[in-house]
PDB file of C-alpha atoms in Angstrom:
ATOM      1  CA  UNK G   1      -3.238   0.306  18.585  1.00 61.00           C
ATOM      2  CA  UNK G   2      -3.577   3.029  20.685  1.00 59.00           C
ATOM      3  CA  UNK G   3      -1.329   5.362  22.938  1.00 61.00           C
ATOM      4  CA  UNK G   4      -0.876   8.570  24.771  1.00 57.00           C
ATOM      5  CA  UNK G   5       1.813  11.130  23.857  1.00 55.00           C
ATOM      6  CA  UNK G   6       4.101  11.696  26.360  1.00 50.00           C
ATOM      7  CA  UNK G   7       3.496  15.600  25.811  1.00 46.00           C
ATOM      8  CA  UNK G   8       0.027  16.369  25.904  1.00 59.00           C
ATOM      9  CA  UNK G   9      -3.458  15.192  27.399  1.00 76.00           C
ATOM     10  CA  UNK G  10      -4.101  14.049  23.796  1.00 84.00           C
ATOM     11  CA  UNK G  11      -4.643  10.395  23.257  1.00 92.00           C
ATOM     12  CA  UNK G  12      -3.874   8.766  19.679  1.00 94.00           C
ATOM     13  CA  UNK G  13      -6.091   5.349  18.288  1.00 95.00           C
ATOM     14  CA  UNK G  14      -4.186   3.951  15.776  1.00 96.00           C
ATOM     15  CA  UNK G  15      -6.736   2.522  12.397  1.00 97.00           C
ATOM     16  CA  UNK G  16      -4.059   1.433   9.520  1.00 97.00           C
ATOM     17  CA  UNK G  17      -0.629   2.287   8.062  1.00 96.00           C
ATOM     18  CA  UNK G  18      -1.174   4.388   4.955  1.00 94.00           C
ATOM     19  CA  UNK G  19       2.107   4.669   3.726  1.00 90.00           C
ATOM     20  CA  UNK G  20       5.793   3.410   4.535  1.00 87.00           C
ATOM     21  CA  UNK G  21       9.070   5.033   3.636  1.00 79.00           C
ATOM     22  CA  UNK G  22      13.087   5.109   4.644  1.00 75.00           C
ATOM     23  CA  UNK G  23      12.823   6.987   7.892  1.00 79.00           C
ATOM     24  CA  UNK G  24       9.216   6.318   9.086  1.00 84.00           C
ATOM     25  CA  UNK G  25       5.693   4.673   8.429  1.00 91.00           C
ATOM     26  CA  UNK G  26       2.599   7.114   8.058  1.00 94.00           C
ATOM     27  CA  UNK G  27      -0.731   5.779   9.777  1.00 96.00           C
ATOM     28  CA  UNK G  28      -4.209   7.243   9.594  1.00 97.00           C
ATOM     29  CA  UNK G  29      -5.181   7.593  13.127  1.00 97.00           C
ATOM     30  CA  UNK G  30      -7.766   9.445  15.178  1.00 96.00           C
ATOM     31  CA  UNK G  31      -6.333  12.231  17.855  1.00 94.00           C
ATOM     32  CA  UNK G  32      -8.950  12.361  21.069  1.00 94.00           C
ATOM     33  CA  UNK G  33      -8.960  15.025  23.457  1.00 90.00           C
ATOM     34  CA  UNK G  34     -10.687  16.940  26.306  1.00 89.00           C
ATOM     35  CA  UNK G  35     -14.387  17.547  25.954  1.00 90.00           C
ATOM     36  CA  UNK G  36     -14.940  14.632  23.499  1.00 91.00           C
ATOM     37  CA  UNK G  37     -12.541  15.933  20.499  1.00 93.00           C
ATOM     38  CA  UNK G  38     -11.908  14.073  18.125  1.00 96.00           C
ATOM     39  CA  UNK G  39     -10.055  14.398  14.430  1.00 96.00           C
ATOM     40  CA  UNK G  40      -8.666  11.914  12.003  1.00 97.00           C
ATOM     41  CA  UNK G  41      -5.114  12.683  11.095  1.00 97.00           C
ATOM     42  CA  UNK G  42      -2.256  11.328   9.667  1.00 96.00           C
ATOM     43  CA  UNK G  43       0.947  10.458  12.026  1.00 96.00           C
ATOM     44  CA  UNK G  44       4.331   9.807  10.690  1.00 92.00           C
ATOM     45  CA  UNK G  45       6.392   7.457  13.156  1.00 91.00           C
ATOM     46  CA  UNK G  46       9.575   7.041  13.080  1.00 87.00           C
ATOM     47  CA  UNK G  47      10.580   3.772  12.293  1.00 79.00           C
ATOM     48  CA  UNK G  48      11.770   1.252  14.892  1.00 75.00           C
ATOM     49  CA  UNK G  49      15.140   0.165  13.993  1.00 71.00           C
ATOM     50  CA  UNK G  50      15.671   4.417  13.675  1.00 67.00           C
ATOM     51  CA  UNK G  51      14.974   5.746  17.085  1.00 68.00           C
ATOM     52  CA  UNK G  52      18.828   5.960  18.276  1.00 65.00           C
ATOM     53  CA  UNK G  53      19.290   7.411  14.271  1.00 70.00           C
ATOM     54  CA  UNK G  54      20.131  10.615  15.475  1.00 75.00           C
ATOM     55  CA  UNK G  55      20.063  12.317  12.118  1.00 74.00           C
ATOM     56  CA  UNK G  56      17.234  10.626  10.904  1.00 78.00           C
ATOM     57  CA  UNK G  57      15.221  11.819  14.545  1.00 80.00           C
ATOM     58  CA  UNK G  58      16.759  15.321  13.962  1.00 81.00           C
ATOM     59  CA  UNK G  59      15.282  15.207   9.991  1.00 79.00           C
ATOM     60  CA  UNK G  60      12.106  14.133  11.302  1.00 81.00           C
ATOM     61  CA  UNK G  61      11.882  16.964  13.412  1.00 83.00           C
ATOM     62  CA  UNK G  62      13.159  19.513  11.278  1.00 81.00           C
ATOM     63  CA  UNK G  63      10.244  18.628   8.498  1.00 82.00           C
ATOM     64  CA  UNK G  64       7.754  19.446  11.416  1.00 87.00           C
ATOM     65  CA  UNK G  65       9.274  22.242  12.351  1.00 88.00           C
ATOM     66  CA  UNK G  66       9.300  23.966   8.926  1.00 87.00           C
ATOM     67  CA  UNK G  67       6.311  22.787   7.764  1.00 89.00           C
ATOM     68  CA  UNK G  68       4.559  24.301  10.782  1.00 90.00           C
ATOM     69  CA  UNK G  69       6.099  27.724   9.097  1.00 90.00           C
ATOM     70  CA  UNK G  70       4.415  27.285   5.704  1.00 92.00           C
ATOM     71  CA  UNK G  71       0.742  27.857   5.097  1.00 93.00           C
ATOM     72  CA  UNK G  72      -0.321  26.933   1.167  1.00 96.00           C
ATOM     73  CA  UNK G  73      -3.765  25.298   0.276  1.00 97.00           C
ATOM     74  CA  UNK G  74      -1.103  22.450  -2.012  1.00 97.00           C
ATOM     75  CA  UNK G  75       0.965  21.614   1.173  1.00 96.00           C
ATOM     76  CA  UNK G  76       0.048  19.350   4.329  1.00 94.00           C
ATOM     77  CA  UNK G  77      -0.532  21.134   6.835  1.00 94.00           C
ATOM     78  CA  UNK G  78       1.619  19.758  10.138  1.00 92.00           C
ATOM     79  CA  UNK G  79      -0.340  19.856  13.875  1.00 91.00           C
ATOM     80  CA  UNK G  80       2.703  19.642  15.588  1.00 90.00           C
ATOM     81  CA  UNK G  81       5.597  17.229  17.021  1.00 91.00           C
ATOM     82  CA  UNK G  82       4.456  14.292  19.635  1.00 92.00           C
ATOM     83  CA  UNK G  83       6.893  10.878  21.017  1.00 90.00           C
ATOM     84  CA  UNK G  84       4.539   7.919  21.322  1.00 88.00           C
ATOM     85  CA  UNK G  85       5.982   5.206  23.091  1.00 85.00           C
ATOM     86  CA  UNK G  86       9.996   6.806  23.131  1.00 85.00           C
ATOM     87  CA  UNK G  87       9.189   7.774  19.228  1.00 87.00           C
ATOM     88  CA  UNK G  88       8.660  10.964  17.661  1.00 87.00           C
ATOM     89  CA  UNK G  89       6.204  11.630  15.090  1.00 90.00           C
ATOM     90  CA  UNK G  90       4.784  14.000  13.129  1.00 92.00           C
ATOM     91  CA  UNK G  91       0.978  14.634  13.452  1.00 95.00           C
ATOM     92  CA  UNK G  92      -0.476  16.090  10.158  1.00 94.00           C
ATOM     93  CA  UNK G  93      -3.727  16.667   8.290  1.00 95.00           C
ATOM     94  CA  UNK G  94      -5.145  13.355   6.669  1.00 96.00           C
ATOM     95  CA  UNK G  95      -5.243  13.642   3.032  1.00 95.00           C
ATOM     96  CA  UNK G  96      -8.098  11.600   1.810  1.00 94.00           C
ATOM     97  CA  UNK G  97      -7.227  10.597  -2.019  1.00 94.00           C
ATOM     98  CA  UNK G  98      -4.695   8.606  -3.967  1.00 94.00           C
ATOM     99  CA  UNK G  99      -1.389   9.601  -4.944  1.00 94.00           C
ATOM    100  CA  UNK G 100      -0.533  11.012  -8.824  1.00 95.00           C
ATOM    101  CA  UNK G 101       1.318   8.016  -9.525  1.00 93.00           C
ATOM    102  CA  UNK G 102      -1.571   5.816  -9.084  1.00 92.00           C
ATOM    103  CA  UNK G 103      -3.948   8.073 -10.865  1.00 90.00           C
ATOM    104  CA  UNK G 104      -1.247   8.380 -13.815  1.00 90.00           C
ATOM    105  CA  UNK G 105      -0.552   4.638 -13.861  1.00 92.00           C
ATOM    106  CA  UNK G 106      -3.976   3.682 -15.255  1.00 84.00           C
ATOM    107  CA  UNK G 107      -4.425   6.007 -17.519  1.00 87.00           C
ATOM    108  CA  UNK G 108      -2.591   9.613 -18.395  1.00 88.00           C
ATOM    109  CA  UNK G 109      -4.666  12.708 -17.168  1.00 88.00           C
ATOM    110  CA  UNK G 110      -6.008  14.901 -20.067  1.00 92.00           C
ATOM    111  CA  UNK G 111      -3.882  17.847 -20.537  1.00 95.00           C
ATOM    112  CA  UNK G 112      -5.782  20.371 -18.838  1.00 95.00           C
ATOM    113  CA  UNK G 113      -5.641  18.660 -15.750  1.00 94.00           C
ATOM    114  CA  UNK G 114      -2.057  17.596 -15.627  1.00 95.00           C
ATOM    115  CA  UNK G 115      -0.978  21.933 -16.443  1.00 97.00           C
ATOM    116  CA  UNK G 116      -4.072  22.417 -13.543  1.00 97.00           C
ATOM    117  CA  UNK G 117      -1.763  19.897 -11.045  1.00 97.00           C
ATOM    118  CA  UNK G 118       1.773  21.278 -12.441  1.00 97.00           C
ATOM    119  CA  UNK G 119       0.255  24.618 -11.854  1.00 98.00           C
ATOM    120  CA  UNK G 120      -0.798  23.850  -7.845  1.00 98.00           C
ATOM    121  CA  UNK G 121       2.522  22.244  -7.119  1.00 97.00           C
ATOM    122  CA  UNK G 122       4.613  24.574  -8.612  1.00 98.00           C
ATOM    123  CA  UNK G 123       2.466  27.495  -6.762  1.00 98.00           C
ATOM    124  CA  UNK G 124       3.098  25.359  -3.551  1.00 97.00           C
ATOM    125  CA  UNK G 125       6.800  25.047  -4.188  1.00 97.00           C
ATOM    126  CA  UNK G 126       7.304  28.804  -4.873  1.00 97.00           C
ATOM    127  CA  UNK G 127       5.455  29.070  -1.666  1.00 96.00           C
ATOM    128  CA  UNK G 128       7.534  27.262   0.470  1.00 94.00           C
ATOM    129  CA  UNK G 129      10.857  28.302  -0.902  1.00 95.00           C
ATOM    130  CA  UNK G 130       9.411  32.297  -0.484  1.00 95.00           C
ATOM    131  CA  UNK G 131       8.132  31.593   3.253  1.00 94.00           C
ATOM    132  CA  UNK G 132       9.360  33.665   5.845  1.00 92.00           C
ATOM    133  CA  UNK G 133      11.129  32.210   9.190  1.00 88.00           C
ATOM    134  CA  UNK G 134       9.820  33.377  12.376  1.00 86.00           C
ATOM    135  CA  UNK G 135      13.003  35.807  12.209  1.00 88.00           C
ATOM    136  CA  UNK G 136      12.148  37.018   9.160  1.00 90.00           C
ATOM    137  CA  UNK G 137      14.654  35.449   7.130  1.00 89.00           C
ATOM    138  CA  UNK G 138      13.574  33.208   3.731  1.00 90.00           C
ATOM    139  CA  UNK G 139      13.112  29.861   4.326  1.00 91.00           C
ATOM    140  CA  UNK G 140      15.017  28.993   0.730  1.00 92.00           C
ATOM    141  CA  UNK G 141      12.750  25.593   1.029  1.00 92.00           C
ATOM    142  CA  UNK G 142      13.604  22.933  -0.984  1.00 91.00           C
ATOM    143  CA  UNK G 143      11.464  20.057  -0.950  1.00 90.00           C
ATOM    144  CA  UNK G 144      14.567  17.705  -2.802  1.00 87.00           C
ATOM    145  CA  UNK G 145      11.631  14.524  -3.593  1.00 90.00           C
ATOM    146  CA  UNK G 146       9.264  15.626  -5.640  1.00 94.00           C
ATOM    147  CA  UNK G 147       7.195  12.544  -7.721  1.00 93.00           C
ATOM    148  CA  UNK G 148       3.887  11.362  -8.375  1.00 94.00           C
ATOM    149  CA  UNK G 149       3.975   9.013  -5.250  1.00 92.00           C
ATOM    150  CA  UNK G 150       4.363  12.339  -3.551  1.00 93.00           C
ATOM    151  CA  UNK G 151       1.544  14.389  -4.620  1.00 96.00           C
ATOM    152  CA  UNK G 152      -1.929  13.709  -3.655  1.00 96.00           C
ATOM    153  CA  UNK G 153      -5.278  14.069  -5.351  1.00 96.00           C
ATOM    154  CA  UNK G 154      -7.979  14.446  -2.807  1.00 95.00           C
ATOM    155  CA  UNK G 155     -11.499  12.779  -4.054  1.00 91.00           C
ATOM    156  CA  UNK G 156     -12.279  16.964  -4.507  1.00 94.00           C
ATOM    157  CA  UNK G 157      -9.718  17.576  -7.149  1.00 93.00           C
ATOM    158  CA  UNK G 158      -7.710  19.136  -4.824  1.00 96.00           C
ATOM    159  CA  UNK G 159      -3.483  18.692  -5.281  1.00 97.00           C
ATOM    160  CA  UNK G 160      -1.540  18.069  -1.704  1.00 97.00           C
ATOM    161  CA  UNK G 161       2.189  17.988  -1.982  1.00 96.00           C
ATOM    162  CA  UNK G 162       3.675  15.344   0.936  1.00 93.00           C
ATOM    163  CA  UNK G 163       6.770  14.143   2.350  1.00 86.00           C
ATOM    164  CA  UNK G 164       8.904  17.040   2.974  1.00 84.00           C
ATOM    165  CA  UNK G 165      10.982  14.357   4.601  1.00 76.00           C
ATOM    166  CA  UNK G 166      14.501  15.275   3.310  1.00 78.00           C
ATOM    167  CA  UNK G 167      13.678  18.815   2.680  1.00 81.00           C
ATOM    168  CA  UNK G 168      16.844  21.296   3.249  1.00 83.00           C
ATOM    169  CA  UNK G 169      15.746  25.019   4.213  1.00 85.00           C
ATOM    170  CA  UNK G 170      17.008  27.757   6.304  1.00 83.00           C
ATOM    171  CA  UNK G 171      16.000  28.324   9.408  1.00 63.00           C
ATOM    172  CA  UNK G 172      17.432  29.049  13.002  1.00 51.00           C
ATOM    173  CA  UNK G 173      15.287  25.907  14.343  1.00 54.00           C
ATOM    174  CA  UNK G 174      17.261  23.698  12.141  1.00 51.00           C
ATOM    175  CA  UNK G 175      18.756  20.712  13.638  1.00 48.00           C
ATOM    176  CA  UNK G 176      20.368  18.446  10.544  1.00 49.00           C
ATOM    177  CA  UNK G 177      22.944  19.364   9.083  1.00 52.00           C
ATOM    178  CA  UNK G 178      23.370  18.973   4.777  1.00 51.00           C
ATOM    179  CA  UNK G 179      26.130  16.428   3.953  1.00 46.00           C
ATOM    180  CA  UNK G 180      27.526  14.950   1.428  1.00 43.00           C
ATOM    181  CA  UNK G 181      24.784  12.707   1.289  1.00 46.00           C
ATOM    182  CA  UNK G 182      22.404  12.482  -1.497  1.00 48.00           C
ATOM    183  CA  UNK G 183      18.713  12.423  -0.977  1.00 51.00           C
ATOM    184  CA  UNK G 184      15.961  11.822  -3.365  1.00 54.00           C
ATOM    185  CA  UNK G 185      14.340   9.202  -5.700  1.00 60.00           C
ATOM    186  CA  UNK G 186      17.226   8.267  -8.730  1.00 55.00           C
ATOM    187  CA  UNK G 187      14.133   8.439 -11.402  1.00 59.00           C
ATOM    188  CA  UNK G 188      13.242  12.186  -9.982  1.00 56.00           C
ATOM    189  CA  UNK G 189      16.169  13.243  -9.005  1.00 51.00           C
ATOM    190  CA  UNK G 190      18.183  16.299 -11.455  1.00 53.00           C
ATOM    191  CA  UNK G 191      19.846  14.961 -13.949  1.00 49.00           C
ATOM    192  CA  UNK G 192      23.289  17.043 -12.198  1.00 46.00           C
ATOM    193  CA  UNK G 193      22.599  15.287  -8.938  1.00 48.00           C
TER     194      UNK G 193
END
């Protein structure tokens, strides 16, 4: 599958869906551009049935737009907002690697490297609640999902955190609105949520 975003000159080749969730499904895919550019990336597209999902377009948005406000060696980094085809999509860095949970489920990681991955997480969590909006003003970033299927494990030991999806921060860019909804995985979730 390929396409052209409705946005820029940049053209998007579709390889294989890497990962499907609630709001959207995440596909490896190669970005082409002037000059004979080209990168592999990793595009989160809103899901079908969701385009007219005004809060679920607006959450989409809002998790590039505050990721594109963080910079942390343990957090995907975002390229930027495109709409493919009438849907928007988040274009990030591909992570090559396999998720914690997989790595976990087969066998449990010594301890050194489990406080080593606790360690980067946390680092990146601290991070991103600590990060500064473009006004100055703390983003108070709370990623709200955090599990093993969410942290990746590149094939050089490095830890990615993913999916800031349903994260809540503050920031004058911010276009969802916090309900009385509650987001998250049940097993992962705080025991008080």
């Amino acid at each position: 599958m390929s396409d052209s975003s409705e946005n820029t000159g940049r053209h998007y080749h579709f390889l294989k869906p890497i990962g499907k969730g609630g709001f959207g499904t995440v596909y490896r895919a190669q970005v082409r551009g002037e000059g004979g550019f080209v990168k592999t990336v990793a595009i989160k597209l809103l899901n079908n049935d969701l385009v007219g999902t005004e809060d679920v377009v607006q959450r989409l948005r809002d998790e590039a737009r505050v990721l594109g406000l963080i910079r942390h060696r343990a957090i995907v980094q975002v390229d930027g907002l495109i709409r493919l085809s009438g849907r928007w999509g988040v274009v990030m860095e591909y992570v090559d690697g396999v998720d914690l949970k997989s790595v976990v489920r087969s066998e449990p990681a010594p301890l050194g490297v489990a406080l080593e991955i606790i360690r980067e997480v946390a680092s990146a969590l601290y991070s991103a609640y600590h990060a500064k909006s473009p006004q100055g003003q703390p983003l108070n970033l709370l990623h709200r999902d955090i599990k093993p299927s969410n942290i990746q494990i590149t094939d050089a030991g490095e830890v990615k955190v993913l999916d800031f999806g349903i994260a809540r921060a503050d920031f004058a860019e911010r276009e969802a609105q916090t309900r009385s909804v509650i987001y998250g995985s049940v097993n992962y979730m705080a025991p008080e949520r």
